[in-house]
mmCIF file of C-alpha atoms in Angstrom:
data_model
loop_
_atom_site.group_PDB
_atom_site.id
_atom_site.type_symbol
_atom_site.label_atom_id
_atom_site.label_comp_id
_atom_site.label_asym_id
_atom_site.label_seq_id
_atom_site.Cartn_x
_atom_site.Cartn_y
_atom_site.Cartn_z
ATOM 1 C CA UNK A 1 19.365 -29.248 36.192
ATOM 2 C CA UNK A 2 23.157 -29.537 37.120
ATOM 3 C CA UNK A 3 26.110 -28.206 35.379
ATOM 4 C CA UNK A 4 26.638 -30.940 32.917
ATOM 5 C CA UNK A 5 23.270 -31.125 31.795
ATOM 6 C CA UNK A 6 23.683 -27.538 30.573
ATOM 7 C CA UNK A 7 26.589 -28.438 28.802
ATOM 8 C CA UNK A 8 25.056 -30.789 27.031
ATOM 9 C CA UNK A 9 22.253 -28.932 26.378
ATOM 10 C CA UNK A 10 24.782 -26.195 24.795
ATOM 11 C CA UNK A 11 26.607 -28.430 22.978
ATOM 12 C CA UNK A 12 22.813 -29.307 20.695
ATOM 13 C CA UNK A 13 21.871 -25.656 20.857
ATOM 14 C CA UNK A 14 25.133 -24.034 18.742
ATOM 15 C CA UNK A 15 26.475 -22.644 22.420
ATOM 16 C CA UNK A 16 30.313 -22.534 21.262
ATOM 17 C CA UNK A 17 29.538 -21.505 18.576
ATOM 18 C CA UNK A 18 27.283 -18.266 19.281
ATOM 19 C CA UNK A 19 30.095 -17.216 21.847
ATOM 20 C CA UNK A 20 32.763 -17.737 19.711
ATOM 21 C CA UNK A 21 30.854 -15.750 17.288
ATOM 22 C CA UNK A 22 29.716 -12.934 19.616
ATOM 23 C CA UNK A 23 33.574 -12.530 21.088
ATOM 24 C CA UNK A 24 34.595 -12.663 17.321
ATOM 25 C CA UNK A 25 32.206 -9.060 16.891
ATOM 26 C CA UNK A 26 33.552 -7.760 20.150
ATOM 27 C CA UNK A 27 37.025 -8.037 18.831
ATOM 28 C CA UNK A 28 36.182 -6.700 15.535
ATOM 29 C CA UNK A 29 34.829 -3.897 17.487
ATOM 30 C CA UNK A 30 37.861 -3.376 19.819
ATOM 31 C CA UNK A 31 40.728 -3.326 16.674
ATOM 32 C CA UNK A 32 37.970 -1.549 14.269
ATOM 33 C CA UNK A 33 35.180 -0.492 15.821
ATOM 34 C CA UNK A 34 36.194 3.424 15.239
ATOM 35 C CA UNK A 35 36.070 3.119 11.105
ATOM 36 C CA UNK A 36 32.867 5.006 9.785
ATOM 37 C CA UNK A 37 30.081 4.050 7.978
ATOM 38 C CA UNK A 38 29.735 6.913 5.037
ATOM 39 C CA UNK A 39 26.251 7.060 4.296
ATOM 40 C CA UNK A 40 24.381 9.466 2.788
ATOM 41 C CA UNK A 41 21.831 10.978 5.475
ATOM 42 C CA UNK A 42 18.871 11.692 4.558
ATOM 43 C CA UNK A 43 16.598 15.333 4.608
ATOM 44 C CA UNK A 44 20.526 16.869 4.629
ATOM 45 C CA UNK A 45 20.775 18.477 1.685
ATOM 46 C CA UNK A 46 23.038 15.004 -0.225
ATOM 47 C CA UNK A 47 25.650 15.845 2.937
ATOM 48 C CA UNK A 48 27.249 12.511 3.992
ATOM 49 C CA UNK A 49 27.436 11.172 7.615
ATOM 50 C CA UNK A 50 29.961 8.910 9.234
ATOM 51 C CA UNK A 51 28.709 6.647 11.988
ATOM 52 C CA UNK A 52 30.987 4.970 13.803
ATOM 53 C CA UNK A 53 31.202 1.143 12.899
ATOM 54 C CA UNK A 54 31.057 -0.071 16.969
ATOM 55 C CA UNK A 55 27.575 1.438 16.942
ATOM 56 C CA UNK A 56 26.080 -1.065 14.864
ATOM 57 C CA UNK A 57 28.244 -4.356 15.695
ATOM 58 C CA UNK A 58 26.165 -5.456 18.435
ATOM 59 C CA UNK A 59 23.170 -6.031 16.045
ATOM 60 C CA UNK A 60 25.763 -9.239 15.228
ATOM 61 C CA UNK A 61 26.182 -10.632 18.522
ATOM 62 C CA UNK A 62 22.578 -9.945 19.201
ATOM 63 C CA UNK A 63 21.718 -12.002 15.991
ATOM 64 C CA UNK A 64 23.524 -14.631 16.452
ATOM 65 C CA UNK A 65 22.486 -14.972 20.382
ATOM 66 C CA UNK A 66 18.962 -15.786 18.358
ATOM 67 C CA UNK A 67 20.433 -19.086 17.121
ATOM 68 C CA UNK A 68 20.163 -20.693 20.871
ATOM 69 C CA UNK A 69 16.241 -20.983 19.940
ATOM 70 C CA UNK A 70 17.087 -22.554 16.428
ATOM 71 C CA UNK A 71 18.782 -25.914 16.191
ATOM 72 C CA UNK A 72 17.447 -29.792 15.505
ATOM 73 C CA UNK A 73 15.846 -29.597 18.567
ATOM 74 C CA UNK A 74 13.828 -26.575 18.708
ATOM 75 C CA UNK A 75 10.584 -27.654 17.738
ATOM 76 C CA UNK A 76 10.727 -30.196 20.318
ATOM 77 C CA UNK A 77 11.497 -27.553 22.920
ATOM 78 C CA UNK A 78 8.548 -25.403 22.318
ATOM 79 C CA UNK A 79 6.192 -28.482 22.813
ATOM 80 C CA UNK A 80 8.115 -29.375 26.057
ATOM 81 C CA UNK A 81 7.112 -29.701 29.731
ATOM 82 C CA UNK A 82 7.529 -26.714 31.536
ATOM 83 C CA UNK A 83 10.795 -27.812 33.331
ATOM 84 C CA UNK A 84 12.092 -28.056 29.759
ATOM 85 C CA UNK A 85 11.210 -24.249 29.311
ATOM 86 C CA UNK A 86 12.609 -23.465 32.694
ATOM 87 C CA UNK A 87 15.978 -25.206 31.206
ATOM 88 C CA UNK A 88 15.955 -23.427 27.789
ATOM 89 C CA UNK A 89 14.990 -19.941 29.525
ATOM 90 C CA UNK A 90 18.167 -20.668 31.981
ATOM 91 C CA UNK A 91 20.316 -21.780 28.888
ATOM 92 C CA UNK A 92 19.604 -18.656 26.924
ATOM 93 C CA UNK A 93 20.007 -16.073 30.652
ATOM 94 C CA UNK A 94 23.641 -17.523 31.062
ATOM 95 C CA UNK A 95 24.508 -17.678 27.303
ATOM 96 C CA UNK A 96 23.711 -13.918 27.066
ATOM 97 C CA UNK A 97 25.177 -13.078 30.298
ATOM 98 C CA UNK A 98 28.171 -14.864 28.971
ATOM 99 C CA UNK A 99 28.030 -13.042 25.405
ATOM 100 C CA UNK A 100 27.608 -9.756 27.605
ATOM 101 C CA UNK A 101 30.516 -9.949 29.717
ATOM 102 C CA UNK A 102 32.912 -10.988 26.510
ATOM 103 C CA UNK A 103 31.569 -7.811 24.322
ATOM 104 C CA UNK A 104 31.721 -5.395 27.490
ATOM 105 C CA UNK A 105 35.485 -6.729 28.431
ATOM 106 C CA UNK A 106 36.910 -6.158 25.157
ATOM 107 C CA UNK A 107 35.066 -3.156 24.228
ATOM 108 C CA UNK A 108 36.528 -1.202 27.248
ATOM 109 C CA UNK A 109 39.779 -2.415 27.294
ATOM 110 C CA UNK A 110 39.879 -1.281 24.123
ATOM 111 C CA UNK A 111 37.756 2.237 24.724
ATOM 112 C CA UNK A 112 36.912 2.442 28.288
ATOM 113 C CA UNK A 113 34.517 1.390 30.555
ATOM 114 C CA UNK A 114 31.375 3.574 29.520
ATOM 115 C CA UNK A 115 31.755 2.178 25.958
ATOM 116 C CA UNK A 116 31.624 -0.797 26.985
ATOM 117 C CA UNK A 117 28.316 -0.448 29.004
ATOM 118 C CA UNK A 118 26.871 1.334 25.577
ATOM 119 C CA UNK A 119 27.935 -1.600 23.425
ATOM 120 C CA UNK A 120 26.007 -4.527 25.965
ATOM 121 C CA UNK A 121 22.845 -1.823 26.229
ATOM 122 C CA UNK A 122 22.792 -2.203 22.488
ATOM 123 C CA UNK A 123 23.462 -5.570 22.437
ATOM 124 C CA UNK A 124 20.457 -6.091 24.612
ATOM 125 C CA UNK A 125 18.201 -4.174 22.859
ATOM 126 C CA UNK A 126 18.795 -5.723 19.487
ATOM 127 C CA UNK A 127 18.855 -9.131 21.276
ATOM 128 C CA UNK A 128 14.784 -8.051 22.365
ATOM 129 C CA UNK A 129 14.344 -6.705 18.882
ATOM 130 C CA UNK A 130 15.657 -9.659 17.202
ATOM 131 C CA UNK A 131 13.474 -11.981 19.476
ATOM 132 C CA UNK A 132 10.578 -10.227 18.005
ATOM 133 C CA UNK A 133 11.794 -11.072 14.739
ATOM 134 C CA UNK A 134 12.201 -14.687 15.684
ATOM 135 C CA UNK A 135 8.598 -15.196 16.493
ATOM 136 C CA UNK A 136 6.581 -12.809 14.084
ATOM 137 C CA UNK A 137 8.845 -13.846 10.803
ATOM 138 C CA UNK A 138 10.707 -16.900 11.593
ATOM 139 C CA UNK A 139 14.495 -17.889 13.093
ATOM 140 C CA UNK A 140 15.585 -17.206 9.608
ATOM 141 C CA UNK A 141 14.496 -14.031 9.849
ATOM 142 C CA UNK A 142 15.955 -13.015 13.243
ATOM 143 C CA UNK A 143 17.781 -9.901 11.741
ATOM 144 C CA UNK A 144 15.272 -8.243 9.916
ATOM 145 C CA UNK A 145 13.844 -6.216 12.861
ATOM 146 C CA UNK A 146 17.236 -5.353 14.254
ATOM 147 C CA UNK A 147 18.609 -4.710 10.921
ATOM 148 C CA UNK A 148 15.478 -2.316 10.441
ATOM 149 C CA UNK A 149 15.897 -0.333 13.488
ATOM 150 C CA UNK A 150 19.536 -0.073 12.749
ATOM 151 C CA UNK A 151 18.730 1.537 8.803
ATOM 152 C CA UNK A 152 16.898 4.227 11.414
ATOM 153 C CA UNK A 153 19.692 5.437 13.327
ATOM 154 C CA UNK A 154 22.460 5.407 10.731
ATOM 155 C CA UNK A 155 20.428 7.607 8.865
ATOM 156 C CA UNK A 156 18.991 9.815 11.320
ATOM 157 C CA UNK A 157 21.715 10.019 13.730
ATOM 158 C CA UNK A 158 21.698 11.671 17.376
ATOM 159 C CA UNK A 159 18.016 11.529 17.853
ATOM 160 C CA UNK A 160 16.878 10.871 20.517
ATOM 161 C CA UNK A 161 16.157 7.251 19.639
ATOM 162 C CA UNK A 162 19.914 6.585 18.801
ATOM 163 C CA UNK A 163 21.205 4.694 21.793
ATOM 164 C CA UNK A 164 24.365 3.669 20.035
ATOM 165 C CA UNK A 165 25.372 7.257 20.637
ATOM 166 C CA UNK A 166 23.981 8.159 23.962
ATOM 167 C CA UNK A 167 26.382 7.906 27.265
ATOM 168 C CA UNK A 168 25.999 5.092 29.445
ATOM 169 C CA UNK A 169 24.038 6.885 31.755
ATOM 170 C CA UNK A 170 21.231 8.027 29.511
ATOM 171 C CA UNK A 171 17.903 6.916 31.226
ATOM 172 C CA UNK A 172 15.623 6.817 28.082
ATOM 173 C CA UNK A 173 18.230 4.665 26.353
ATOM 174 C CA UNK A 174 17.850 1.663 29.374
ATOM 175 C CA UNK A 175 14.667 1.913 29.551
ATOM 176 C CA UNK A 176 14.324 1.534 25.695
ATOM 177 C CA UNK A 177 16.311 -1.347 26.564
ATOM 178 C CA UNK A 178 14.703 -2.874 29.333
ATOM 179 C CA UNK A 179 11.345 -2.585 27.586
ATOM 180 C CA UNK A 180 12.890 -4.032 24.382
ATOM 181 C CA UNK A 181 14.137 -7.326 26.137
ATOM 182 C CA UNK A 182 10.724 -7.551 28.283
ATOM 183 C CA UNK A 183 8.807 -7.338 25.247
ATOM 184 C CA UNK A 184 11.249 -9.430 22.815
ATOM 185 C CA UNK A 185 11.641 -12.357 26.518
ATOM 186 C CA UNK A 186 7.382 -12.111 26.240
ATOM 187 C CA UNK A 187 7.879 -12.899 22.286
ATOM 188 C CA UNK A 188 9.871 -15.870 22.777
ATOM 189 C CA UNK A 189 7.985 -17.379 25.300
ATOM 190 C CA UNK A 190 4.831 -17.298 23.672
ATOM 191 C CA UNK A 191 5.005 -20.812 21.995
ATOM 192 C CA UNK A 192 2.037 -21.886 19.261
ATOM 193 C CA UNK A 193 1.055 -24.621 22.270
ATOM 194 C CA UNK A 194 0.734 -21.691 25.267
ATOM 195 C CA UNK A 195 -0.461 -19.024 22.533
ATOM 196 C CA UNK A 196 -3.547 -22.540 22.118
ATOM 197 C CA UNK A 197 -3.858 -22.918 25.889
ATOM 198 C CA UNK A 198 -4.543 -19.187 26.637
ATOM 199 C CA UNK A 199 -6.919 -18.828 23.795
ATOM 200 C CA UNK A 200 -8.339 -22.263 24.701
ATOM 201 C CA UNK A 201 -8.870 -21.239 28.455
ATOM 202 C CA UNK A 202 -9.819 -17.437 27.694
#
């Protein structure tokens, strides 16, 4: 695997696009990311609560970071060799890096450094979440998960499951986050044909 072949690969699997995409939500998020979401919260007594609207813009980027397993190709990737699956897994590492460093750039030139580390921890674990989605309902279906979890913090702000509003050096929140994308990484690599050969060799 060399540079060009990756390129190529990227240029099947939607690559410009998803970045172009994912920088699109990080500049959203830099010019507007401080309007609020006024929704009513519930168990308050009908009070309303405003949630920022950077907290729940990586969901997008983490969405659209999903389409890299979709494509003309896909099925055909799942049923490859394992040096295929060593390719796609290195495709999907560098366009996420990628996607990361874009989202964390603009979001703290725009707010500062710790927001932007908040925005890639949420980014990642949405990207995990919406990996799950991918396998248990489908790559049409890659939001519904996120989009889920995200209906659970707007509503019932600062718990201590909202790591949109956390600092950037809140423990539980990373290692919601690292569990997330182990979990979500696990999802997406368990193919139909490796889910057959475990069973099969069990």
């Amino acid at each position: 695997m060399n540079a060009t072949d990756l390129l190529r690969y990227a240029k099947v699997h939607r690559g410009l696009a998803i970045l172009a995409g994912t920088a699109a939500v990080a500049l959203v998020s830099a010019f507007f990311g401080g309007t609020p979401i006024a929704l009513p919260s519930i168990g308050s007594g009908g009070i309303r609560t405003g949630v920022p609207f950077r907290h729940e813009l990586p969901l997008l980027s983490a969405v659209f970071l999903t389409a890299a397993l979709d494509g003309p190709m896909s099925t055909q990737d799942e049923m490859g060799a394992p040096q295929m699956h060593r390719f796609r897994a290195a495709y999907c590492t560098v366009l996420t890096l990628m996607a990361c460093s874009v989202s964390f750039g603009a979001e703290a030139v725009a707010m500062g450094y710790e927001a932007g580390v908040v925005f890639v921890r949420s980014l990642l674990i949405w990207f995990g979440l919406a990996l799950i989605s991918v396998r248990l309902l489908g790559h049409q279906l890659g939001w519904a998960i996120p989009l889920g979890s995200a209906f659970f913090l707007i509503w019932y702000p600062r718990s201590r499951w909202d790591w949109t509003a956390h600092p950037a050096t809140d423990l539980f929140s990373w290692a919601v986050a690292a569990t997330a994308l182990f979990v979500g990484v696990g999802a997406a690599a368990a193919t139909e044909w490796r889910r057959k050969t475990f069973l099969r060799h069990r």
